[in-house]
Coordinates of C-alpha atoms in Angstrom, one line a residue:
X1 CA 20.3 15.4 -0.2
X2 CA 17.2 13.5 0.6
X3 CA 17.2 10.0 -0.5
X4 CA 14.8 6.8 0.6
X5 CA 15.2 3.1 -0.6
X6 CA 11.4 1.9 -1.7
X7 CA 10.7 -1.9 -2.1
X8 CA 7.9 -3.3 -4.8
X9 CA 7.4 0.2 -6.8
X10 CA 5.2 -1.5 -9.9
X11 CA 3.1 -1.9 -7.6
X12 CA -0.2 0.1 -6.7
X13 CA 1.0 1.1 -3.4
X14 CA 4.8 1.1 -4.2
X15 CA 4.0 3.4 -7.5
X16 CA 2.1 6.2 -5.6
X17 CA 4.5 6.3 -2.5
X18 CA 7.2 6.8 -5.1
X19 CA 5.1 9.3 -7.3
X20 CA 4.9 11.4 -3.5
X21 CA 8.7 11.0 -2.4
X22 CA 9.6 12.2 -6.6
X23 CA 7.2 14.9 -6.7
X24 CA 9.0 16.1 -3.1
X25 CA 12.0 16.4 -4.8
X26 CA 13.5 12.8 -3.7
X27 CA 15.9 11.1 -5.1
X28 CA 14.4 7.5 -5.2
X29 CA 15.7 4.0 -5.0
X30 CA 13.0 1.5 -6.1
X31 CA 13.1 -2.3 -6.6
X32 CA 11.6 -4.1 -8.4
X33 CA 11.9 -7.9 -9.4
X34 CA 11.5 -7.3 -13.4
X35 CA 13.5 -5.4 -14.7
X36 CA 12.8 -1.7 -15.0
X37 CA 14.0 1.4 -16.9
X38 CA 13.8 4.9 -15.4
X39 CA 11.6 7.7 -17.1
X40 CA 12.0 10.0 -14.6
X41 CA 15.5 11.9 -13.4
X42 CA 15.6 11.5 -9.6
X43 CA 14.3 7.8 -9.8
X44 CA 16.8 4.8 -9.8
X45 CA 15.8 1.3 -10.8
X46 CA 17.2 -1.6 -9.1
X47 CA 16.4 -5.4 -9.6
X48 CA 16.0 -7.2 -6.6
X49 CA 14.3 -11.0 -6.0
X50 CA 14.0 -10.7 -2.2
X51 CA 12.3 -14.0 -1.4
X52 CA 15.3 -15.7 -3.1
X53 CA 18.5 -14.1 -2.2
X54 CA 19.4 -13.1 0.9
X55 CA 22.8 -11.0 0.4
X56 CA 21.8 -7.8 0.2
X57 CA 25.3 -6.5 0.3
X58 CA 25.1 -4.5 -3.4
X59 CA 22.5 -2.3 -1.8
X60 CA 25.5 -0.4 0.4
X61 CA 26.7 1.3 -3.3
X62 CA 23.7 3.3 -3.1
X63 CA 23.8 4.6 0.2
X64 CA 23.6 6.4 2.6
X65 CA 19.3 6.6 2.2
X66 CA 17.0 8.7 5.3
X67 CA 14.4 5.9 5.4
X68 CA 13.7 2.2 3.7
X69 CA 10.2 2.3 3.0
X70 CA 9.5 -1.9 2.6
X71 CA 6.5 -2.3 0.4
X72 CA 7.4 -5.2 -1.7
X73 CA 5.1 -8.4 -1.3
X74 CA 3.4 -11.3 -3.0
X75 CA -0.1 -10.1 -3.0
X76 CA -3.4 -12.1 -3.0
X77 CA -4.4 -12.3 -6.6
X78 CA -4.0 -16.4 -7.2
X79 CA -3.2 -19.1 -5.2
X80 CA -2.7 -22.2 -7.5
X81 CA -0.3 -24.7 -5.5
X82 CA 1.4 -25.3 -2.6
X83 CA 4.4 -23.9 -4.1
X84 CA 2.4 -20.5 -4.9
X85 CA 1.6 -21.1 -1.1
X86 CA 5.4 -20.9 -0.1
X87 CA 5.9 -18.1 -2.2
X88 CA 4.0 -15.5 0.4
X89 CA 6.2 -17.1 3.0
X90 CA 9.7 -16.7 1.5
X91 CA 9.2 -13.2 -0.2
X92 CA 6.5 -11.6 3.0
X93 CA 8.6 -13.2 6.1
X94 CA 11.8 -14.4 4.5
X95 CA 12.2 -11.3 2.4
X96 CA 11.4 -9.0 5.3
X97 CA 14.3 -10.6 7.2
X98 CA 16.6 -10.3 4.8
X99 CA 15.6 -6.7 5.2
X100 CA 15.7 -5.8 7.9
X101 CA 19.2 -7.6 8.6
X102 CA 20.6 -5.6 6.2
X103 CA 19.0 -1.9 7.3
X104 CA 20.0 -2.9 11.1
X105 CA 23.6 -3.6 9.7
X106 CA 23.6 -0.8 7.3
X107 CA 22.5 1.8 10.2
X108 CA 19.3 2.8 8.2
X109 CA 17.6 5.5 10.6
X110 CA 13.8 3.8 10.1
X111 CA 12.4 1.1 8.1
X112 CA 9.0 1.9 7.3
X113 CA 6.9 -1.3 6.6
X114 CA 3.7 -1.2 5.0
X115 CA 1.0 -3.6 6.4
X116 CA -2.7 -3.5 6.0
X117 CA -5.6 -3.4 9.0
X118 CA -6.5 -7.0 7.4
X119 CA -4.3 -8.0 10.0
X120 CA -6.4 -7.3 12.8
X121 CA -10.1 -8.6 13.3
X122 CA -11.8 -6.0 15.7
X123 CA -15.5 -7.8 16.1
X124 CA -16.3 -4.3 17.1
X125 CA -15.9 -2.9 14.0
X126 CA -13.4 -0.2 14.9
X127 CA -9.6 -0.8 14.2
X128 CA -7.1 0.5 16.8
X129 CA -3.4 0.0 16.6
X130 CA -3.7 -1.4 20.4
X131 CA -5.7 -4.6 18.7
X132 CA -3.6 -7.6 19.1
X133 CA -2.6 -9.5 15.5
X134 CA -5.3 -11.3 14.4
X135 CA -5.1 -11.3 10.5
X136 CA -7.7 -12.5 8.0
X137 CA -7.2 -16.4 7.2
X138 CA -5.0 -16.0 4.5
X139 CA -1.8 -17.3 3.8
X140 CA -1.0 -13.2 1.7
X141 CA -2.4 -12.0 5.7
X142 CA -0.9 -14.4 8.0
X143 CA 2.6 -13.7 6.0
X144 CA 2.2 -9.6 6.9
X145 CA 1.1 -9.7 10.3
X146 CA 4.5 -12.3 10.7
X147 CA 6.2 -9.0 8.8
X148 CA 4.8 -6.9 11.6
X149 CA 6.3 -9.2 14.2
X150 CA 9.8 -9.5 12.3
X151 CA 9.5 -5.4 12.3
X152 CA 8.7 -5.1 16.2
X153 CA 11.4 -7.9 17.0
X154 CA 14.2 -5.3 15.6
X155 CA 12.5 -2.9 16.7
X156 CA 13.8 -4.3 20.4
X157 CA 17.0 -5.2 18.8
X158 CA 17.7 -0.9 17.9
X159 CA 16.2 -0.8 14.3
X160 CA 14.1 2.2 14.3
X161 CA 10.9 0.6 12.8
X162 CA 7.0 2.1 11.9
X163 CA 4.1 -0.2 10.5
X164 CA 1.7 1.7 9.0
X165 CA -1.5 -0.6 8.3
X166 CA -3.4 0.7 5.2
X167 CA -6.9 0.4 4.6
X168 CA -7.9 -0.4 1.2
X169 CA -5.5 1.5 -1.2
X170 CA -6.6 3.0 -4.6
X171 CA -4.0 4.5 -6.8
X172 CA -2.6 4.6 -10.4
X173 CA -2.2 1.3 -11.1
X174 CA -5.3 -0.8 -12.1
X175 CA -5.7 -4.0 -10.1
X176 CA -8.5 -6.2 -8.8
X177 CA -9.3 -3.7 -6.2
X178 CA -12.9 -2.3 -6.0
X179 CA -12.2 1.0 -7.2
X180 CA -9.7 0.1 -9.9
X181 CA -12.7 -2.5 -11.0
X182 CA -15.4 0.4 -11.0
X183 CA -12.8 2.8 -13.2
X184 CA -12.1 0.5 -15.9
X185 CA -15.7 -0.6 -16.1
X186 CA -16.7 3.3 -16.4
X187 CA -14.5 3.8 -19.1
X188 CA -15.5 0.9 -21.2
X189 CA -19.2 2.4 -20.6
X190 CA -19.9 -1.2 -18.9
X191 CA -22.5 -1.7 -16.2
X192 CA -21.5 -1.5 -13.1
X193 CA -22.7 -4.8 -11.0
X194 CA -23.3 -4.5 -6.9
X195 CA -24.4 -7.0 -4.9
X196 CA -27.2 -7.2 -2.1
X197 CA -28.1 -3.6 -1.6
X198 CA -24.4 -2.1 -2.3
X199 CA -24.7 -1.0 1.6
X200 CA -21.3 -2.7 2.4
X201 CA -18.7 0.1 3.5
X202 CA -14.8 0.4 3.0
X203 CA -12.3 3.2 4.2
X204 CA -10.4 4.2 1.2
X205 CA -6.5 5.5 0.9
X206 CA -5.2 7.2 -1.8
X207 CA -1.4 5.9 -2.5
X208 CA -0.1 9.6 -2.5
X209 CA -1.5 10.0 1.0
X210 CA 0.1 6.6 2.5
X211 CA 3.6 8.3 0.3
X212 CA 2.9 11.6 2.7
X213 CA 2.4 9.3 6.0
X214 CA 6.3 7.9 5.0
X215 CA 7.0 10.9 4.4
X216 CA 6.4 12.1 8.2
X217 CA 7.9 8.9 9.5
X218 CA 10.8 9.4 8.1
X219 CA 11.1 13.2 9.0
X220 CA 10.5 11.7 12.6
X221 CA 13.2 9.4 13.5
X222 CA 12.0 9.2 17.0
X223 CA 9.1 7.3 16.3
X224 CA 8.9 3.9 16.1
X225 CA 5.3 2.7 17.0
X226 CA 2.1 1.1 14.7
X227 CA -0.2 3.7 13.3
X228 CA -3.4 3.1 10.9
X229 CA -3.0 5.3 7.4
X230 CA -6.7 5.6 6.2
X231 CA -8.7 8.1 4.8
X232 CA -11.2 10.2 6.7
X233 CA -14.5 9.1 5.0
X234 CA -16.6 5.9 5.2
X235 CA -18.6 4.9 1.8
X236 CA -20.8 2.3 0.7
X237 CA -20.3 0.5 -2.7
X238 CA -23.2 2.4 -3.9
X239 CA -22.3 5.8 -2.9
X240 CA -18.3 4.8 -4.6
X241 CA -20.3 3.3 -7.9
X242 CA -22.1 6.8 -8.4
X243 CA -18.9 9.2 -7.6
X244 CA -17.3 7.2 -10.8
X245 CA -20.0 7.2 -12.8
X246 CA -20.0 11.2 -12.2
X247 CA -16.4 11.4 -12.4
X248 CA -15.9 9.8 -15.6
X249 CA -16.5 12.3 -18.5
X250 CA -19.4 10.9 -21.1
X251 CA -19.5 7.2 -19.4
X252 CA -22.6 5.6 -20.2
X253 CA -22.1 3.2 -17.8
X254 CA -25.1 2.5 -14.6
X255 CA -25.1 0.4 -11.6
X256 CA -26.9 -2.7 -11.9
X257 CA -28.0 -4.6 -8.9
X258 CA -27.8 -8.4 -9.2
X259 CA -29.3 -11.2 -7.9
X260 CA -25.8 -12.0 -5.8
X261 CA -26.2 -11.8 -1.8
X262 CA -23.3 -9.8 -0.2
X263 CA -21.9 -11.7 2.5
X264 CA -20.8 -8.8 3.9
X265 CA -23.7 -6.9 3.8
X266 CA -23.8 -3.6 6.1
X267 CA -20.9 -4.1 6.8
X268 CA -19.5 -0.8 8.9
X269 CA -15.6 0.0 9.4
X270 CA -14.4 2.7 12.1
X271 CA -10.5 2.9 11.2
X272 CA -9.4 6.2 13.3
X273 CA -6.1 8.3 12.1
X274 CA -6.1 9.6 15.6
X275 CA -2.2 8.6 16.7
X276 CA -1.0 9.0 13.3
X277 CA -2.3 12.6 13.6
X278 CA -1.1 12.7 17.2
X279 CA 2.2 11.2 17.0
X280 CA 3.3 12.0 13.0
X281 CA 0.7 15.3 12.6
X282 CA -0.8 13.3 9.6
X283 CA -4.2 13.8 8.0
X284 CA -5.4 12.7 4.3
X285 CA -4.6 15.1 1.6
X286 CA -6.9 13.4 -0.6
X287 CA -10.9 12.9 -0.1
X288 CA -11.9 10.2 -2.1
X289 CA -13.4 12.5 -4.8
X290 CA -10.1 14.2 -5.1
X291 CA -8.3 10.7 -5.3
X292 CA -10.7 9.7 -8.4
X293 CA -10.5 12.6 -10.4
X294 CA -6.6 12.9 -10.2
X295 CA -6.8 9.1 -11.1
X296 CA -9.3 8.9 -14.2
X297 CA -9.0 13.1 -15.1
X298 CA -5.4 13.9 -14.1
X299 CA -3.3 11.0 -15.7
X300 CA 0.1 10.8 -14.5
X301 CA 3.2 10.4 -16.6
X302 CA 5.2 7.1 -15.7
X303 CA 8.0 7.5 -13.6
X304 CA 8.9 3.7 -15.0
X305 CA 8.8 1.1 -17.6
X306 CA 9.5 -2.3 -18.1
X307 CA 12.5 -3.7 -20.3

């Protein structure tokens, strides 16, 4: 019986690792702090706040699980007060604690954490595990790189533990993300607005391909190290403006090039799958073409709703 806990599944990330693990024939486990109903047979629901309750004891009923895949985080979107300020703090690091104290006691084989390669600053351009922590200077980045500490701390202490840093997720669930941005707009056969000369570059990753990197982690209990999850292909906002536009059937949306300077203009990122591919034989699934058409052509039923 295969069977993996998965933290912050309404999320973009969280929703396609769990839409990989389900479509693998997983049972899944997936928390969520609302309150969520399952739509699909081999996925369970279970409420859990993690920034504000540390006894994690009620998890034990559902075990025994292969892997805790910990996605669950308060992400960047608004940042109102210093209360909303101490919120990253006690669900990122508090939350991860909590945890991880409770797989280490529980004997969970690995606890996967999902991180992002905003926690390291190459000036280089190209992102290697080896980089020491240096996140972006943000209170949603400082609180996931002191994750990644928590993670290699236990690590030391005999909690089999793998941070997978993600570059730039795209998925199922719209968001403010660039992609997610360009889709919607598409659809509504709205223009599609880049800045400067739209030469800025990202490294995309589908959510089904970080779901497969989780996949291999925890089919590989003897690894415990850091490993980039990316995808293999570097694009500009231009060139990712056009593949919508072409991807979307009977959109009459076109790019528009404002006045607005990018301050990130040519912008060039280098983000190498090289030791996951060495160490956990993984390589994307998805191309971002592939990724965008199963999005916007190839809609997915819900695995979950809302009460």
């Amino acid at each position: 019986m295969k069977r993996v806990l998965i933290t912050g599944v309404t999320g973009l990330v969280g929703d396609g690792i769990c839409r990989y693990f389900l479509n693998n024939n997983w049972d899944v486990f997936g928390t969520s702090r609302r309150g969520i109903i399952s739509q699909h047979p081999r996925f369970f629901p279970i409420k859990l706040e993690l920034g504000s309750n540390n006894n994690l004891d009620f998890l034990n009923e559902h075990l025994p699980f292969q892997a805790v895949v910990h996605n669950a985080a308060k992400l960047p979107h608004s940042l109102l007060n210093d209360e909303d300020i101490d919120n990253y703090y006690h669900c990122n690091v508090n939350g991860t604690r909590y945890l991880l104290d409770w797989a280490e006691g529980s004997k969970i084989k690995t606890f996967i954490y999902i991180s992002s390669t905003g926690n390291i600053r190459p000036k280089n351009g190209d992102f290697k595990e080896e980089c020491p922590l240096n996140p972006n200077p943000n209170h949603y980045h400082i609180s996931k790189a002191m994750g990644e500490m928590l993670c290699r701390a236990y690590n030391e202490m005999g909690l089999n533990t793998v941070i997978l840093r993600v570059s730039a997720p795209y998925g199922y669930v719209s968001n403010k993300s660039v992609i997610s941005k360009f889709i919607q707009l598409g659809e509504q056969n709205k223009k599609i607005e880049l800045w400067g000369t739209g030469s800025r570059s990202q490294v995309f990753t589908f959510v089904e391909d970080i779901g497969y990197a989780c996949r291999l982690a925890t089919e590989n209990p003897s690894v415990n190290d850091i490993y980039n999850i990316a995808g293999n292909e570097s694009i500009t906002m231009n060139e990712l403006a056009n593949i919508v536009i072409d991807t979307i059937p009977n959109t009459r949306s076109k790019i528009f090039f404002s006045n607005m300077k990018d301050p990130q203009e040519g912008q060039k990122r280098n983000i190498s799958n090289n030791k996951a591919k060495q160490e956990l034989n993984f390589e994307p699934q998805f191309n971002l073409l592939a990724g965008i058409e199963k999005i916007i052509k190839g809609k997915e039923k819900p695995f979950w709703s809302f009460i």
